[in-house]
PDB file of C-alpha atoms in Angstrom:
ATOM      1  CA  MET A   1      90.460  92.679 144.754  1.00  0.00           C
ATOM      2  CA  SER A   2      88.076  89.536 143.922  1.00  0.00           C
ATOM      3  CA  ALA A   3      87.511  87.968 140.427  1.00  0.00           C
ATOM      4  CA  ARG A   4      84.325  88.249 139.081  1.00  0.00           C
ATOM      5  CA  ALA A   5      82.239  84.475 137.899  1.00  0.00           C
ATOM      6  CA  THR A   6      81.289  84.192 134.639  1.00  0.00           C
ATOM      7  CA  ASP A   7      78.449  81.715 133.114  1.00  0.00           C
ATOM      8  CA  SER A   8      80.768  78.678 132.277  1.00  0.00           C
ATOM      9  CA  GLY A   9      82.139  79.728 136.430  1.00  0.00           C
ATOM     10  CA  VAL A  10      85.329  80.244 134.754  1.00  0.00           C
ATOM     11  CA  ARG A  11      86.602  83.299 137.612  1.00  0.00           C
ATOM     12  CA  ARG A  12      88.441  86.898 135.811  1.00  0.00           C
ATOM     13  CA  SER A  13      91.296  89.179 137.078  1.00  0.00           C
ATOM     14  CA  GLN A  14      90.218  92.519 136.368  1.00  0.00           C
ATOM     15  CA  ALA A  15      92.940  92.966 134.386  1.00  0.00           C
ATOM     16  CA  GLN A  16      90.692  90.571 131.752  1.00  0.00           C
ATOM     17  CA  ARG A  17      87.794  91.847 133.091  1.00  0.00           C
ATOM     18  CA  ARG A  18      89.621  95.391 131.550  1.00  0.00           C
ATOM     19  CA  ALA A  19      90.750  93.418 128.803  1.00  0.00           C
ATOM     20  CA  LEU A  20      87.077  92.097 127.260  1.00  0.00           C
ATOM     21  CA  THR A  21      86.021  95.022 127.603  1.00  0.00           C
ATOM     22  CA  ILE A  22      87.948  96.979 125.586  1.00  0.00           C
ATOM     23  CA  GLU A  23      87.971  94.824 123.125  1.00  0.00           C
ATOM     24  CA  ARG A  24      84.081  94.701 122.424  1.00  0.00           C
ATOM     25  CA  LEU A  25      84.713  98.114 123.208  1.00  0.00           C
ATOM     26  CA  THR A  26      87.004  98.620 119.349  1.00  0.00           C
ATOM     27  CA  ASN A  27      84.840  96.174 117.826  1.00  0.00           C
ATOM     28  CA  ALA A  28      81.918  98.436 118.637  1.00  0.00           C
ATOM     29  CA  VAL A  29      83.524 101.340 117.078  1.00  0.00           C
ATOM     30  CA  VAL A  30      84.391  99.850 113.698  1.00  0.00           C
ATOM     31  CA  HIS A  31      81.040  98.231 114.000  1.00  0.00           C
ATOM     32  CA  CYS A  32      80.126 101.942 113.983  1.00  0.00           C
ATOM     33  CA  LEU A  33      82.547 103.560 112.105  1.00  0.00           C
ATOM     34  CA  VAL A  34      81.433 100.637 109.347  1.00  0.00           C
ATOM     35  CA  THR A  35      77.492 101.454 109.046  1.00  0.00           C
ATOM     36  CA  LEU A  36      78.021 104.798 110.230  1.00  0.00           C
ATOM     37  CA  GLY A  37      80.017 106.455 108.990  1.00  0.00           C
ATOM     38  CA  TYR A  38      83.365 108.758 111.011  1.00  0.00           C
ATOM     39  CA  SER A  39      81.064 111.638 112.250  1.00  0.00           C
ATOM     40  CA  GLY A  40      77.512 108.720 113.286  1.00  0.00           C
ATOM     41  CA  THR A  41      80.639 107.280 115.451  1.00  0.00           C
ATOM     42  CA  THR A  42      79.191 108.920 118.687  1.00  0.00           C
ATOM     43  CA  THR A  43      80.012 107.644 122.437  1.00  0.00           C
ATOM     44  CA  ALA A  44      76.405 106.843 122.712  1.00  0.00           C
ATOM     45  CA  ALA A  45      76.373 103.973 119.717  1.00  0.00           C
ATOM     46  CA  ILE A  46      79.586 102.971 120.606  1.00  0.00           C
ATOM     47  CA  ALA A  47      78.445 102.330 124.251  1.00  0.00           C
ATOM     48  CA  GLN A  48      74.676 100.992 122.190  1.00  0.00           C
ATOM     49  CA  GLN A  49      76.662  98.931 120.088  1.00  0.00           C
ATOM     50  CA  ALA A  50      78.620  96.908 122.412  1.00  0.00           C
ATOM     51  CA  GLY A  51      75.495  96.635 125.297  1.00  0.00           C
ATOM     52  CA  LEU A  52      77.720  98.848 127.420  1.00  0.00           C
ATOM     53  CA  SER A  53      77.446 101.854 129.332  1.00  0.00           C
ATOM     54  CA  GLN A  54      79.422 105.231 128.161  1.00  0.00           C
ATOM     55  CA  GLY A  55      80.261 105.877 131.554  1.00  0.00           C
ATOM     56  CA  ALA A  56      82.556 102.429 130.712  1.00  0.00           C
ATOM     57  CA  ILE A  57      83.850 104.326 127.703  1.00  0.00           C
ATOM     58  CA  PHE A  58      85.763 107.014 130.362  1.00  0.00           C
ATOM     59  CA  ARG A  59      86.248 104.936 133.051  1.00  0.00           C
ATOM     60  CA  HIS A  60      89.301 103.301 130.246  1.00  0.00           C
ATOM     61  CA  PHE A  61      89.441 106.457 127.651  1.00  0.00           C
ATOM     62  CA  ASP A  62      90.519 110.064 127.906  1.00  0.00           C
ATOM     63  CA  SER A  63      88.053 110.803 124.868  1.00  0.00           C
ATOM     64  CA  ARG A  64      86.245 109.392 122.155  1.00  0.00           C
ATOM     65  CA  GLN A  65      89.447 110.603 120.150  1.00  0.00           C
ATOM     66  CA  ALA A  66      91.704 108.413 122.568  1.00  0.00           C
ATOM     67  CA  LEU A  67      88.885 105.361 122.005  1.00  0.00           C
ATOM     68  CA  LEU A  68      89.620 105.925 118.287  1.00  0.00           C
ATOM     69  CA  VAL A  69      93.176 105.592 118.382  1.00  0.00           C
ATOM     70  CA  ALA A  70      93.181 102.803 120.320  1.00  0.00           C
ATOM     71  CA  THR A  71      91.086 101.240 118.119  1.00  0.00           C
ATOM     72  CA  MET A  72      93.440 102.328 115.355  1.00  0.00           C
ATOM     73  CA  GLU A  73      96.644 100.606 117.043  1.00  0.00           C
ATOM     74  CA  VAL A  74      94.399  97.014 117.443  1.00  0.00           C
ATOM     75  CA  ILE A  75      93.697  97.559 113.639  1.00  0.00           C
ATOM     76  CA  ALA A  76      96.921  97.729 112.696  1.00  0.00           C
ATOM     77  CA  ASP A  77      97.628  94.859 113.994  1.00  0.00           C
ATOM     78  CA  ARG A  78      94.859  92.433 112.425  1.00  0.00           C
ATOM     79  CA  PHE A  79      95.586  93.941 109.175  1.00  0.00           C
ATOM     80  CA  ILE A  80      99.695  92.338 109.910  1.00  0.00           C
ATOM     81  CA  ALA A  81      97.655  88.833 111.301  1.00  0.00           C
ATOM     82  CA  ARG A  82      95.445  88.705 107.946  1.00  0.00           C
ATOM     83  CA  TYR A  83      98.031  89.525 105.438  1.00  0.00           C
ATOM     84  CA  ARG A  84     100.274  86.360 107.620  1.00  0.00           C
ATOM     85  CA  ASP A  85      96.856  84.393 108.214  1.00  0.00           C
ATOM     86  CA  THR A  86      95.957  84.925 104.402  1.00  0.00           C
ATOM     87  CA  VAL A  87      99.626  84.622 102.378  1.00  0.00           C
ATOM     88  CA  ALA A  88      99.605  80.900 104.685  1.00  0.00           C
ATOM     89  CA  ARG A  89      96.026  79.511 102.700  1.00  0.00           C
ATOM     90  CA  ILE A  90      97.412  81.262  99.435  1.00  0.00           C
ATOM     91  CA  ARG A  91     100.367  80.392  99.924  1.00  0.00           C
ATOM     92  CA  ALA A  92      98.817  76.375 100.091  1.00  0.00           C
ATOM     93  CA  SER A  93      96.663  76.682  97.421  1.00  0.00           C
ATOM     94  CA  GLY A  94     100.151  76.373  95.331  1.00  0.00           C
ATOM     95  CA  ALA A  95     100.371  79.838  94.217  1.00  0.00           C
ATOM     96  CA  ASP A  96     102.976  81.281  93.358  1.00  0.00           C
ATOM     97  CA  ASP A  97     105.204  83.342  95.106  1.00  0.00           C
ATOM     98  CA  ILE A  98     103.625  86.726  93.305  1.00  0.00           C
ATOM     99  CA  SER A  99     100.686  86.035  93.506  1.00  0.00           C
ATOM    100  CA  VAL A 100     100.212  84.474  97.086  1.00  0.00           C
ATOM    101  CA  ALA A 101     101.599  88.853  98.658  1.00  0.00           C
ATOM    102  CA  VAL A 102      99.564  90.006  96.065  1.00  0.00           C
ATOM    103  CA  LEU A 103      96.384  88.778  96.360  1.00  0.00           C
ATOM    104  CA  ALA A 104      97.292  88.907 100.593  1.00  0.00           C
ATOM    105  CA  LEU A 105      97.990  92.753 100.078  1.00  0.00           C
ATOM    106  CA  ARG A 106      94.545  92.807  98.379  1.00  0.00           C
ATOM    107  CA  ASP A 107      92.426  90.543 100.676  1.00  0.00           C
ATOM    108  CA  VAL A 108      93.266  92.657 103.889  1.00  0.00           C
ATOM    109  CA  THR A 109      92.579  96.130 102.223  1.00  0.00           C
ATOM    110  CA  ARG A 110      89.373  94.944 101.867  1.00  0.00           C
ATOM    111  CA  SER A 111      88.253  94.207 104.949  1.00  0.00           C
ATOM    112  CA  HIS A 112      85.883  96.267 107.021  1.00  0.00           C
ATOM    113  CA  ASP A 113      89.299  97.209 109.295  1.00  0.00           C
ATOM    114  CA  GLN A 114      90.056  98.912 106.807  1.00  0.00           C
ATOM    115  CA  VAL A 115      87.110 100.559 106.338  1.00  0.00           C
ATOM    116  CA  ALA A 116      87.025 101.800 109.488  1.00  0.00           C
ATOM    117  CA  TRP A 117      90.929 102.735 109.028  1.00  0.00           C
ATOM    118  CA  PHE A 118      90.089 105.360 105.766  1.00  0.00           C
ATOM    119  CA  GLU A 119      86.959 106.852 108.186  1.00  0.00           C
ATOM    120  CA  VAL A 120      89.263 108.156 110.576  1.00  0.00           C
ATOM    121  CA  GLN A 121      92.632 108.573 107.838  1.00  0.00           C
ATOM    122  CA  GLN A 122      89.973 111.027 106.193  1.00  0.00           C
ATOM    123  CA  ALA A 123      88.754 112.837 109.405  1.00  0.00           C
ATOM    124  CA  ALA A 124      91.887 113.381 110.789  1.00  0.00           C
ATOM    125  CA  ARG A 125      93.040 115.559 107.351  1.00  0.00           C
ATOM    126  CA  THR A 126      91.089 118.389 108.578  1.00  0.00           C
ATOM    127  CA  ASP A 127      90.874 117.508 112.804  1.00  0.00           C
ATOM    128  CA  ASP A 128      94.488 118.017 113.955  1.00  0.00           C
ATOM    129  CA  ALA A 129      94.606 117.237 117.626  1.00  0.00           C
ATOM    130  CA  LEU A 130      93.426 113.390 115.512  1.00  0.00           C
ATOM    131  CA  ARG A 131      95.436 113.868 112.969  1.00  0.00           C
ATOM    132  CA  ALA A 132      98.380 113.898 115.689  1.00  0.00           C
ATOM    133  CA  GLY A 133      97.081 110.751 117.559  1.00  0.00           C
ATOM    134  CA  PHE A 134      96.705 108.955 114.501  1.00  0.00           C
ATOM    135  CA  ARG A 135     100.072 109.443 112.641  1.00  0.00           C
ATOM    136  CA  PRO A 136     102.221 107.253 114.906  1.00  0.00           C
ATOM    137  CA  VAL A 137      99.642 104.506 114.261  1.00  0.00           C
ATOM    138  CA  PHE A 138      99.068 105.180 110.839  1.00  0.00           C
ATOM    139  CA  LEU A 139     103.349 105.066 110.291  1.00  0.00           C
ATOM    140  CA  ARG A 140     103.697 102.207 112.657  1.00  0.00           C
ATOM    141  CA  ASN A 141     102.085  99.745 110.338  1.00  0.00           C
ATOM    142  CA  GLN A 142     103.419 101.669 107.277  1.00  0.00           C
ATOM    143  CA  LYS A 143     107.228  99.766 108.256  1.00  0.00           C
ATOM    144  CA  GLU A 144     105.428  97.122 109.630  1.00  0.00           C
ATOM    145  CA  ASN A 145     103.526  96.683 106.203  1.00  0.00           C
ATOM    146  CA  MET A 146     107.030  96.975 104.299  1.00  0.00           C
ATOM    147  CA  ASP A 147     109.190  95.134 106.374  1.00  0.00           C
ATOM    148  CA  LEU A 148     106.511  92.431 106.112  1.00  0.00           C
ATOM    149  CA  ALA A 149     106.605  92.369 102.160  1.00  0.00           C
ATOM    150  CA  ARG A 150     109.778  92.015 102.077  1.00  0.00           C
ATOM    151  CA  GLN A 151     109.869  88.188 104.599  1.00  0.00           C
ATOM    152  CA  LEU A 152     107.509  87.633 101.481  1.00  0.00           C
ATOM    153  CA  PHE A 153     108.203  89.361  98.393  1.00  0.00           C
ATOM    154  CA  PRO A 154     110.456  87.534  96.303  1.00  0.00           C
ATOM    155  CA  ASP A 155     114.452  88.368  96.712  1.00  0.00           C
ATOM    156  CA  THR A 156     114.437  89.457  93.185  1.00  0.00           C
ATOM    157  CA  LEU A 157     111.719  91.973  93.968  1.00  0.00           C
ATOM    158  CA  ALA A 158     112.916  92.307  97.942  1.00  0.00           C
ATOM    159  CA  THR A 159     116.263  93.140  97.236  1.00  0.00           C
ATOM    160  CA  LEU A 160     115.661  96.287  94.972  1.00  0.00           C
ATOM    161  CA  PRO A 161     116.523  99.959  95.028  1.00  0.00           C
ATOM    162  CA  PHE A 162     112.662 100.590  94.208  1.00  0.00           C
ATOM    163  CA  PHE A 163     110.876  97.465  96.066  1.00  0.00           C
ATOM    164  CA  GLU A 164     109.677  99.767  98.294  1.00  0.00           C
ATOM    165  CA  ASP A 165     108.145 102.720  95.789  1.00  0.00           C
ATOM    166  CA  LEU A 166     107.161  99.071  94.374  1.00  0.00           C
ATOM    167  CA  VAL A 167     104.328  97.848  96.815  1.00  0.00           C
ATOM    168  CA  HIS A 168     103.213 101.444  97.789  1.00  0.00           C
ATOM    169  CA  MET A 169     102.064 101.070  94.438  1.00  0.00           C
ATOM    170  CA  LEU A 170      99.730  98.333  94.406  1.00  0.00           C
ATOM    171  CA  ILE A 171      98.779  99.087  98.257  1.00  0.00           C
ATOM    172  CA  GLN A 172      98.104 102.627  96.524  1.00  0.00           C
ATOM    173  CA  VAL A 173      96.434 100.931  94.117  1.00  0.00           C
ATOM    174  CA  PHE A 174      94.112  98.004  96.266  1.00  0.00           C
ATOM    175  CA  HIS A 175      93.359 101.330  98.203  1.00  0.00           C
ATOM    176  CA  GLY A 176      92.034 103.452  94.806  1.00  0.00           C
ATOM    177  CA  GLN A 177      89.595  99.775  95.091  1.00  0.00           C
ATOM    178  CA  THR A 178      87.921  99.862  98.016  1.00  0.00           C
ATOM    179  CA  LEU A 179      87.340 103.592  98.195  1.00  0.00           C
ATOM    180  CA  ASP A 180      85.522 103.505  94.788  1.00  0.00           C
ATOM    181  CA  ALA A 181      83.363 100.516  95.376  1.00  0.00           C
ATOM    182  CA  HIS A 182      81.854 102.346  97.073  1.00  0.00           C
ATOM    183  CA  ILE A 183      80.283 104.537  94.931  1.00  0.00           C
ATOM    184  CA  ASP A 184      80.898 102.089  92.086  1.00  0.00           C
ATOM    185  CA  ASP A 185      81.562  98.999  92.085  1.00  0.00           C
ATOM    186  CA  SER A 186      83.206  96.869  89.454  1.00  0.00           C
ATOM    187  CA  GLY A 187      84.495  93.451  89.698  1.00  0.00           C
ATOM    188  CA  GLN A 188      85.252  92.765  86.939  1.00  0.00           C
ATOM    189  CA  ARG A 189      87.278  96.192  85.604  1.00  0.00           C
ATOM    190  CA  ASP A 190      88.841  95.396  89.402  1.00  0.00           C
ATOM    191  CA  GLN A 191      90.413  91.603  88.174  1.00  0.00           C
ATOM    192  CA  ARG A 192      91.471  93.202  84.912  1.00  0.00           C
ATOM    193  CA  VAL A 193      93.344  95.173  87.137  1.00  0.00           C
ATOM    194  CA  LEU A 194      94.742  92.557  89.141  1.00  0.00           C
ATOM    195  CA  ASP A 195      95.361  89.958  86.824  1.00  0.00           C
ATOM    196  CA  THR A 196      97.305  92.865  85.173  1.00  0.00           C
ATOM    197  CA  LEU A 197      99.297  93.278  87.463  1.00  0.00           C
ATOM    198  CA  LEU A 198     100.293  89.647  88.161  1.00  0.00           C
ATOM    199  CA  VAL A 199     100.419  89.350  84.749  1.00  0.00           C
ATOM    200  CA  LEU A 200     103.325  92.042  85.079  1.00  0.00           C
ATOM    201  CA  GLY A 201     105.137  90.559  88.306  1.00  0.00           C
ATOM    202  CA  ARG A 202     105.280  87.182  87.044  1.00  0.00           C
ATOM    203  CA  ALA A 203     106.951  89.017  83.706  1.00  0.00           C
ATOM    204  CA  GLY A 204     108.880  91.558  84.852  1.00  0.00           C
ATOM    205  CA  LEU A 205     110.492  89.178  87.464  1.00  0.00           C
ATOM    206  CA  PRO A 206     113.570  88.905  85.119  1.00  0.00           C
ATOM    207  CA  ALA A 207     113.514  92.096  83.281  1.00  0.00           C
ATOM    208  CA  ILE A 208     112.749  94.280  86.185  1.00  0.00           C
ATOM    209  CA  GLY A 209     116.675  93.969  88.061  1.00  0.00           C
ATOM    210  CA  ASN A 210     117.361  95.323  85.004  1.00  0.00           C
ATOM    211  CA  LEU A 211     115.218  99.386  85.587  1.00  0.00           C
ATOM    212  CA  SER A 212     118.352  98.888  89.159  1.00  0.00           C
ATOM    213  CA  ASP A 213     119.534 102.606  88.018  1.00  0.00           C
ATOM    214  CA  LEU A 214     115.683 103.871  88.594  1.00  0.00           C
ATOM    215  CA  GLY A 215     116.297 103.419  91.897  1.00  0.00           C
ATOM    216  CA  GLU A 216     119.330 105.501  91.879  1.00  0.00           C
ATOM    217  CA  ASN A 217     117.712 107.942  90.316  1.00  0.00           C
ATOM    218  CA  ALA A 218     114.960 107.830  92.598  1.00  0.00           C
ATOM    219  CA  ASP A 219     117.172 107.702  95.883  1.00  0.00           C
ATOM    220  CA  ASN A 220     118.498 111.572  93.667  1.00  0.00           C
ATOM    221  CA  HIS A 221     114.862 111.667  93.902  1.00  0.00           C
ATOM    222  CA  GLN A 222     115.439 112.624  89.907  1.00  0.00           C
ATOM    223  CA  HIS A 223     113.699 111.052  88.076  1.00  0.00           C
ATOM    224  CA  PRO A 224     115.141 110.058  84.235  1.00  0.00           C
ATOM    225  CA  HIS A 225     112.232 111.668  82.328  1.00  0.00           C
ATOM    226  CA  GLU A 226     113.665 114.544  84.656  1.00  0.00           C
ATOM    227  CA  LYS A 227     117.290 113.892  83.941  1.00  0.00           C
ATOM    228  CA  ALA A 228     117.390 114.093  80.526  1.00  0.00           C
ATOM    229  CA  LYS A 229     115.535 117.162  79.877  1.00  0.00           C
ATOM    230  CA  GLN A 230     118.204 118.395  82.094  1.00  0.00           C
ATOM    231  CA  ASP A 231     121.215 117.037  79.442  1.00  0.00           C
ATOM    232  CA  PRO A 232     122.608 119.550  76.421  1.00  0.00           C
TER     233      PRO A 232
END
């Protein structure tokens, strides 16, 4: 099949045109999810935003749900790429390792991609088919987040037995702030929380290693206060 000429005179192959169309569609999905919400992200709205026909959607995806899941896969990749780019930018400013890792993580959770992700995640709560399609992407993203965090956080933290719990705690704090901001955007409060996390991280590095027994208890699904209740 012959390639099609563009305005610049460059001829694109069928595969390149397909990739560009899918990119336009996934970008349109993100825009619609952020501006219209999940229920407003119809195939008609997506097609209009992408400047394509609804038929173009179904030439590449079996259903709206398949397009949504594909968009989440794109977002998951962009999360990691954005985190790496932000780490490089903050590190270049001379910030310490704790600040680099934490600030970059917060930056990712404040993106439009994150808002779009939340829209699908919330919808998946009551949509079994969407949840089945979204769950593998969600779990992959969690694993990639953790793998990257182990590379970027200082070894004094990354080697702790409860390191994953610490990373999940940070992610959940920043996710909560992003969700709350749509109703009550308190930048000063969020900054105080961030400052507190950074202070605890920097000051706690020497002492936090003494909490290794907490990690051991966590592995046994038993926290210290629960163990104390059982001791005579």
